[in-house]
């Protein structure tokens, strides 16, 4: 039917839908609904050599001989930068062995982090606590996780990191 939403066919379509959802969440937050400041978005990963106009392919079709660092650089970073460009975000770098990219849009009160995972949660927790700067700790600041790989608090960090698991 005309006007109904549909499944995205291309990476650009997926970004358009994610951008619309992010704008909706931020509008709700500005309207006083505090439940919209901690968000997660799952984007289809751009395969090596892929373009935003390509049809979405299963991630299992892509080869990643460079591991998580290549997945960040080739698959996540171009998508995140396109998603966040309209918010004025800039790429700040990676934390935790080049896996988690961090983007900041100070004027938009937004920090985005890609690929937070069970074993890399410690670096993310330090960021969320303000150890890399106080922005994520502000009440109206949006903290956006891009393609998080989190399962359960019991799996966070190493077995001896009990305090980290409680924090998660």
PDB file of C-alpha atoms in Angstrom:
ATOM      1  CA  UNK A   1       0.000   0.000   0.000  1.00  0.00           C
ATOM      2  CA  UNK A   2       1.157   3.519  -0.683  1.00  0.00           C
ATOM      3  CA  UNK A   3       2.861   5.155   2.268  1.00  0.00           C
ATOM      4  CA  UNK A   4       3.569   1.908   4.103  1.00  0.00           C
ATOM      5  CA  UNK A   5       7.082   1.055   5.228  1.00  0.00           C
ATOM      6  CA  UNK A   6       8.947  -1.805   3.663  1.00  0.00           C
ATOM      7  CA  UNK A   7      12.075  -3.801   4.202  1.00  0.00           C
ATOM      8  CA  UNK A   8      15.197  -1.937   3.093  1.00  0.00           C
ATOM      9  CA  UNK A   9      16.693  -3.255  -0.139  1.00  0.00           C
ATOM     10  CA  UNK A  10      19.983  -1.349  -0.136  1.00  0.00           C
ATOM     11  CA  UNK A  11      22.449  -0.199   2.494  1.00  0.00           C
ATOM     12  CA  UNK A  12      21.304   3.373   1.813  1.00  0.00           C
ATOM     13  CA  UNK A  13      17.685   2.324   2.520  1.00  0.00           C
ATOM     14  CA  UNK A  14      18.767   0.790   5.844  1.00  0.00           C
ATOM     15  CA  UNK A  15      20.607   4.000   6.763  1.00  0.00           C
ATOM     16  CA  UNK A  16      17.571   6.100   5.881  1.00  0.00           C
ATOM     17  CA  UNK A  17      15.384   4.013   8.200  1.00  0.00           C
ATOM     18  CA  UNK A  18      17.968   4.112  11.013  1.00  0.00           C
ATOM     19  CA  UNK A  19      18.355   7.894  10.635  1.00  0.00           C
ATOM     20  CA  UNK A  20      14.560   8.362  10.828  1.00  0.00           C
ATOM     21  CA  UNK A  21      14.368   6.179  13.960  1.00  0.00           C
ATOM     22  CA  UNK A  22      17.247   8.079  15.571  1.00  0.00           C
ATOM     23  CA  UNK A  23      15.600  11.432  14.819  1.00  0.00           C
ATOM     24  CA  UNK A  24      12.318  10.149  16.312  1.00  0.00           C
ATOM     25  CA  UNK A  25      14.084   8.978  19.472  1.00  0.00           C
ATOM     26  CA  UNK A  26      15.927  12.264  19.874  1.00  0.00           C
ATOM     27  CA  UNK A  27      12.710  14.245  19.369  1.00  0.00           C
ATOM     28  CA  UNK A  28      11.049  12.155  22.088  1.00  0.00           C
ATOM     29  CA  UNK A  29      14.003  12.829  24.384  1.00  0.00           C
ATOM     30  CA  UNK A  30      13.847  16.570  23.751  1.00  0.00           C
ATOM     31  CA  UNK A  31      10.125  16.391  24.470  1.00  0.00           C
ATOM     32  CA  UNK A  32      10.909  15.201  27.984  1.00  0.00           C
ATOM     33  CA  UNK A  33      10.762  11.414  27.553  1.00  0.00           C
ATOM     34  CA  UNK A  34      14.029  10.365  29.223  1.00  0.00           C
ATOM     35  CA  UNK A  35      13.817   6.773  27.974  1.00  0.00           C
ATOM     36  CA  UNK A  36      15.308   7.725  24.608  1.00  0.00           C
ATOM     37  CA  UNK A  37      18.919   8.552  25.521  1.00  0.00           C
ATOM     38  CA  UNK A  38      20.419   5.033  25.456  1.00  0.00           C
ATOM     39  CA  UNK A  39      19.850   3.510  22.038  1.00  0.00           C
ATOM     40  CA  UNK A  40      20.994   0.576  19.898  1.00  0.00           C
ATOM     41  CA  UNK A  41      20.859   0.312  16.111  1.00  0.00           C
ATOM     42  CA  UNK A  42      21.727  -2.772  14.072  1.00  0.00           C
ATOM     43  CA  UNK A  43      22.942  -1.938  10.558  1.00  0.00           C
ATOM     44  CA  UNK A  44      23.704  -4.419   7.781  1.00  0.00           C
ATOM     45  CA  UNK A  45      27.478  -4.476   7.336  1.00  0.00           C
ATOM     46  CA  UNK A  46      28.883  -3.156   4.074  1.00  0.00           C
ATOM     47  CA  UNK A  47      30.998  -5.894   2.445  1.00  0.00           C
ATOM     48  CA  UNK A  48      34.533  -5.126   1.241  1.00  0.00           C
ATOM     49  CA  UNK A  49      34.278  -3.163  -2.010  1.00  0.00           C
ATOM     50  CA  UNK A  50      30.549  -2.593  -1.489  1.00  0.00           C
ATOM     51  CA  UNK A  51      28.676   0.656  -2.082  1.00  0.00           C
ATOM     52  CA  UNK A  52      25.721   2.141  -0.218  1.00  0.00           C
ATOM     53  CA  UNK A  53      23.591   1.684  -3.344  1.00  0.00           C
ATOM     54  CA  UNK A  54      24.245  -2.090  -3.448  1.00  0.00           C
ATOM     55  CA  UNK A  55      21.543  -4.509  -2.403  1.00  0.00           C
ATOM     56  CA  UNK A  56      21.952  -5.767   1.147  1.00  0.00           C
ATOM     57  CA  UNK A  57      23.785  -9.083   1.377  1.00  0.00           C
ATOM     58  CA  UNK A  58      24.051 -11.425   4.349  1.00  0.00           C
ATOM     59  CA  UNK A  59      27.134 -10.616   6.409  1.00  0.00           C
ATOM     60  CA  UNK A  60      28.178 -14.244   6.091  1.00  0.00           C
ATOM     61  CA  UNK A  61      28.861 -13.598   2.373  1.00  0.00           C
ATOM     62  CA  UNK A  62      31.698 -11.194   3.220  1.00  0.00           C
ATOM     63  CA  UNK A  63      35.249 -12.296   3.983  1.00  0.00           C
ATOM     64  CA  UNK A  64      37.084 -10.526   6.790  1.00  0.00           C
ATOM     65  CA  UNK A  65      40.720 -11.668   6.727  1.00  0.00           C
ATOM     66  CA  UNK A  66      41.614  -8.568   8.800  1.00  0.00           C
ATOM     67  CA  UNK A  67      39.220  -9.570  11.586  1.00  0.00           C
ATOM     68  CA  UNK A  68      37.379  -7.031  13.736  1.00  0.00           C
ATOM     69  CA  UNK A  69      39.693  -4.173  12.769  1.00  0.00           C
ATOM     70  CA  UNK A  70      38.814  -4.641   9.096  1.00  0.00           C
ATOM     71  CA  UNK A  71      35.115  -5.007   9.936  1.00  0.00           C
ATOM     72  CA  UNK A  72      35.254  -1.646  11.708  1.00  0.00           C
ATOM     73  CA  UNK A  73      37.252   0.146   8.994  1.00  0.00           C
ATOM     74  CA  UNK A  74      35.528  -1.327   5.912  1.00  0.00           C
ATOM     75  CA  UNK A  75      32.050  -2.260   7.100  1.00  0.00           C
ATOM     76  CA  UNK A  76      31.053  -0.096  10.056  1.00  0.00           C
ATOM     77  CA  UNK A  77      32.877   3.203   9.667  1.00  0.00           C
ATOM     78  CA  UNK A  78      31.431   4.207   6.253  1.00  0.00           C
ATOM     79  CA  UNK A  79      27.906   3.334   7.411  1.00  0.00           C
ATOM     80  CA  UNK A  80      28.258   5.133  10.736  1.00  0.00           C
ATOM     81  CA  UNK A  81      29.686   8.246   9.131  1.00  0.00           C
ATOM     82  CA  UNK A  82      26.825   8.372   6.624  1.00  0.00           C
ATOM     83  CA  UNK A  83      24.255   7.798   9.382  1.00  0.00           C
ATOM     84  CA  UNK A  84      25.733  10.456  11.664  1.00  0.00           C
ATOM     85  CA  UNK A  85      26.750  13.097   9.078  1.00  0.00           C
ATOM     86  CA  UNK A  86      23.526  15.072   9.438  1.00  0.00           C
ATOM     87  CA  UNK A  87      24.206  15.371  13.185  1.00  0.00           C
ATOM     88  CA  UNK A  88      27.649  16.879  12.575  1.00  0.00           C
ATOM     89  CA  UNK A  89      29.443  13.879  14.105  1.00  0.00           C
ATOM     90  CA  UNK A  90      33.164  13.350  13.733  1.00  0.00           C
ATOM     91  CA  UNK A  91      35.137  10.151  14.121  1.00  0.00           C
ATOM     92  CA  UNK A  92      37.306  10.326  17.249  1.00  0.00           C
ATOM     93  CA  UNK A  93      39.136   7.016  16.901  1.00  0.00           C
ATOM     94  CA  UNK A  94      38.889   3.488  18.210  1.00  0.00           C
ATOM     95  CA  UNK A  95      39.097   2.003  21.660  1.00  0.00           C
ATOM     96  CA  UNK A  96      39.795  -1.626  22.562  1.00  0.00           C
ATOM     97  CA  UNK A  97      42.195  -2.881  19.896  1.00  0.00           C
ATOM     98  CA  UNK A  98      40.675  -1.002  16.969  1.00  0.00           C
ATOM     99  CA  UNK A  99      37.300  -2.696  17.223  1.00  0.00           C
ATOM    100  CA  UNK A 100      35.064  -0.047  18.787  1.00  0.00           C
ATOM    101  CA  UNK A 101      34.840   3.150  16.795  1.00  0.00           C
ATOM    102  CA  UNK A 102      33.693   6.305  18.589  1.00  0.00           C
ATOM    103  CA  UNK A 103      31.910   9.253  16.961  1.00  0.00           C
ATOM    104  CA  UNK A 104      30.931  12.471  18.679  1.00  0.00           C
ATOM    105  CA  UNK A 105      28.481  15.220  17.775  1.00  0.00           C
ATOM    106  CA  UNK A 106      28.809  17.722  20.640  1.00  0.00           C
ATOM    107  CA  UNK A 107      26.276  20.200  19.241  1.00  0.00           C
ATOM    108  CA  UNK A 108      23.748  17.374  18.871  1.00  0.00           C
ATOM    109  CA  UNK A 109      24.505  15.881  22.318  1.00  0.00           C
ATOM    110  CA  UNK A 110      25.308  12.517  20.709  1.00  0.00           C
ATOM    111  CA  UNK A 111      28.043   9.898  21.119  1.00  0.00           C
ATOM    112  CA  UNK A 112      28.002   6.740  18.987  1.00  0.00           C
ATOM    113  CA  UNK A 113      30.064   3.593  19.612  1.00  0.00           C
ATOM    114  CA  UNK A 114      30.345   0.692  17.182  1.00  0.00           C
ATOM    115  CA  UNK A 115      30.760  -3.011  17.983  1.00  0.00           C
ATOM    116  CA  UNK A 116      30.536  -2.989  21.787  1.00  0.00           C
ATOM    117  CA  UNK A 117      30.848  -6.656  22.746  1.00  0.00           C
ATOM    118  CA  UNK A 118      30.842  -8.801  25.870  1.00  0.00           C
ATOM    119  CA  UNK A 119      34.643  -8.964  26.089  1.00  0.00           C
ATOM    120  CA  UNK A 120      35.174  -5.298  25.145  1.00  0.00           C
ATOM    121  CA  UNK A 121      32.544  -3.949  27.527  1.00  0.00           C
ATOM    122  CA  UNK A 122      35.153  -2.649  29.974  1.00  0.00           C
ATOM    123  CA  UNK A 123      36.379   0.036  27.523  1.00  0.00           C
ATOM    124  CA  UNK A 124      32.797   1.004  26.735  1.00  0.00           C
ATOM    125  CA  UNK A 125      31.931   1.232  30.448  1.00  0.00           C
ATOM    126  CA  UNK A 126      34.871   3.616  30.956  1.00  0.00           C
ATOM    127  CA  UNK A 127      33.542   5.781  28.111  1.00  0.00           C
ATOM    128  CA  UNK A 128      29.996   5.728  29.540  1.00  0.00           C
ATOM    129  CA  UNK A 129      31.318   6.702  33.001  1.00  0.00           C
ATOM    130  CA  UNK A 130      33.024   9.750  31.484  1.00  0.00           C
ATOM    131  CA  UNK A 131      36.647   8.627  31.649  1.00  0.00           C
ATOM    132  CA  UNK A 132      37.192   9.813  28.041  1.00  0.00           C
ATOM    133  CA  UNK A 133      35.157  13.011  28.542  1.00  0.00           C
ATOM    134  CA  UNK A 134      31.987  13.916  30.411  1.00  0.00           C
ATOM    135  CA  UNK A 135      29.523  14.134  27.495  1.00  0.00           C
ATOM    136  CA  UNK A 136      28.056  10.596  27.824  1.00  0.00           C
ATOM    137  CA  UNK A 137      27.274  11.219  31.500  1.00  0.00           C
ATOM    138  CA  UNK A 138      24.951  14.187  30.876  1.00  0.00           C
ATOM    139  CA  UNK A 139      21.248  13.442  31.378  1.00  0.00           C
ATOM    140  CA  UNK A 140      20.062  14.500  27.906  1.00  0.00           C
ATOM    141  CA  UNK A 141      23.078  13.137  26.016  1.00  0.00           C
ATOM    142  CA  UNK A 142      22.278  10.325  23.580  1.00  0.00           C
ATOM    143  CA  UNK A 143      24.572   7.296  23.721  1.00  0.00           C
ATOM    144  CA  UNK A 144      24.075   5.223  20.573  1.00  0.00           C
ATOM    145  CA  UNK A 145      25.428   1.687  20.206  1.00  0.00           C
ATOM    146  CA  UNK A 146      25.936   0.601  16.609  1.00  0.00           C
ATOM    147  CA  UNK A 147      25.803  -3.156  16.021  1.00  0.00           C
ATOM    148  CA  UNK A 148      26.437  -4.146  19.642  1.00  0.00           C
ATOM    149  CA  UNK A 149      27.437  -7.746  20.280  1.00  0.00           C
ATOM    150  CA  UNK A 150      26.171  -8.087  23.832  1.00  0.00           C
ATOM    151  CA  UNK A 151      24.539 -11.228  25.152  1.00  0.00           C
ATOM    152  CA  UNK A 152      23.925 -11.186  28.933  1.00  0.00           C
ATOM    153  CA  UNK A 153      25.475  -9.506  31.973  1.00  0.00           C
ATOM    154  CA  UNK A 154      26.834 -12.895  33.077  1.00  0.00           C
ATOM    155  CA  UNK A 155      29.017 -12.964  29.933  1.00  0.00           C
ATOM    156  CA  UNK A 156      30.454  -9.447  30.237  1.00  0.00           C
ATOM    157  CA  UNK A 157      34.232  -9.124  30.569  1.00  0.00           C
ATOM    158  CA  UNK A 158      36.452 -11.795  32.046  1.00  0.00           C
ATOM    159  CA  UNK A 159      35.257 -14.235  34.740  1.00  0.00           C
ATOM    160  CA  UNK A 160      37.144 -12.336  37.472  1.00  0.00           C
ATOM    161  CA  UNK A 161      35.552  -8.971  36.560  1.00  0.00           C
ATOM    162  CA  UNK A 162      32.571  -9.375  38.883  1.00  0.00           C
ATOM    163  CA  UNK A 163      32.154  -5.619  39.494  1.00  0.00           C
ATOM    164  CA  UNK A 164      32.023  -5.014  35.734  1.00  0.00           C
ATOM    165  CA  UNK A 165      29.311  -7.666  35.373  1.00  0.00           C
ATOM    166  CA  UNK A 166      27.269  -5.984  38.109  1.00  0.00           C
ATOM    167  CA  UNK A 167      27.703  -2.633  36.335  1.00  0.00           C
ATOM    168  CA  UNK A 168      26.524  -4.153  33.046  1.00  0.00           C
TER     169      UNK A 168
END
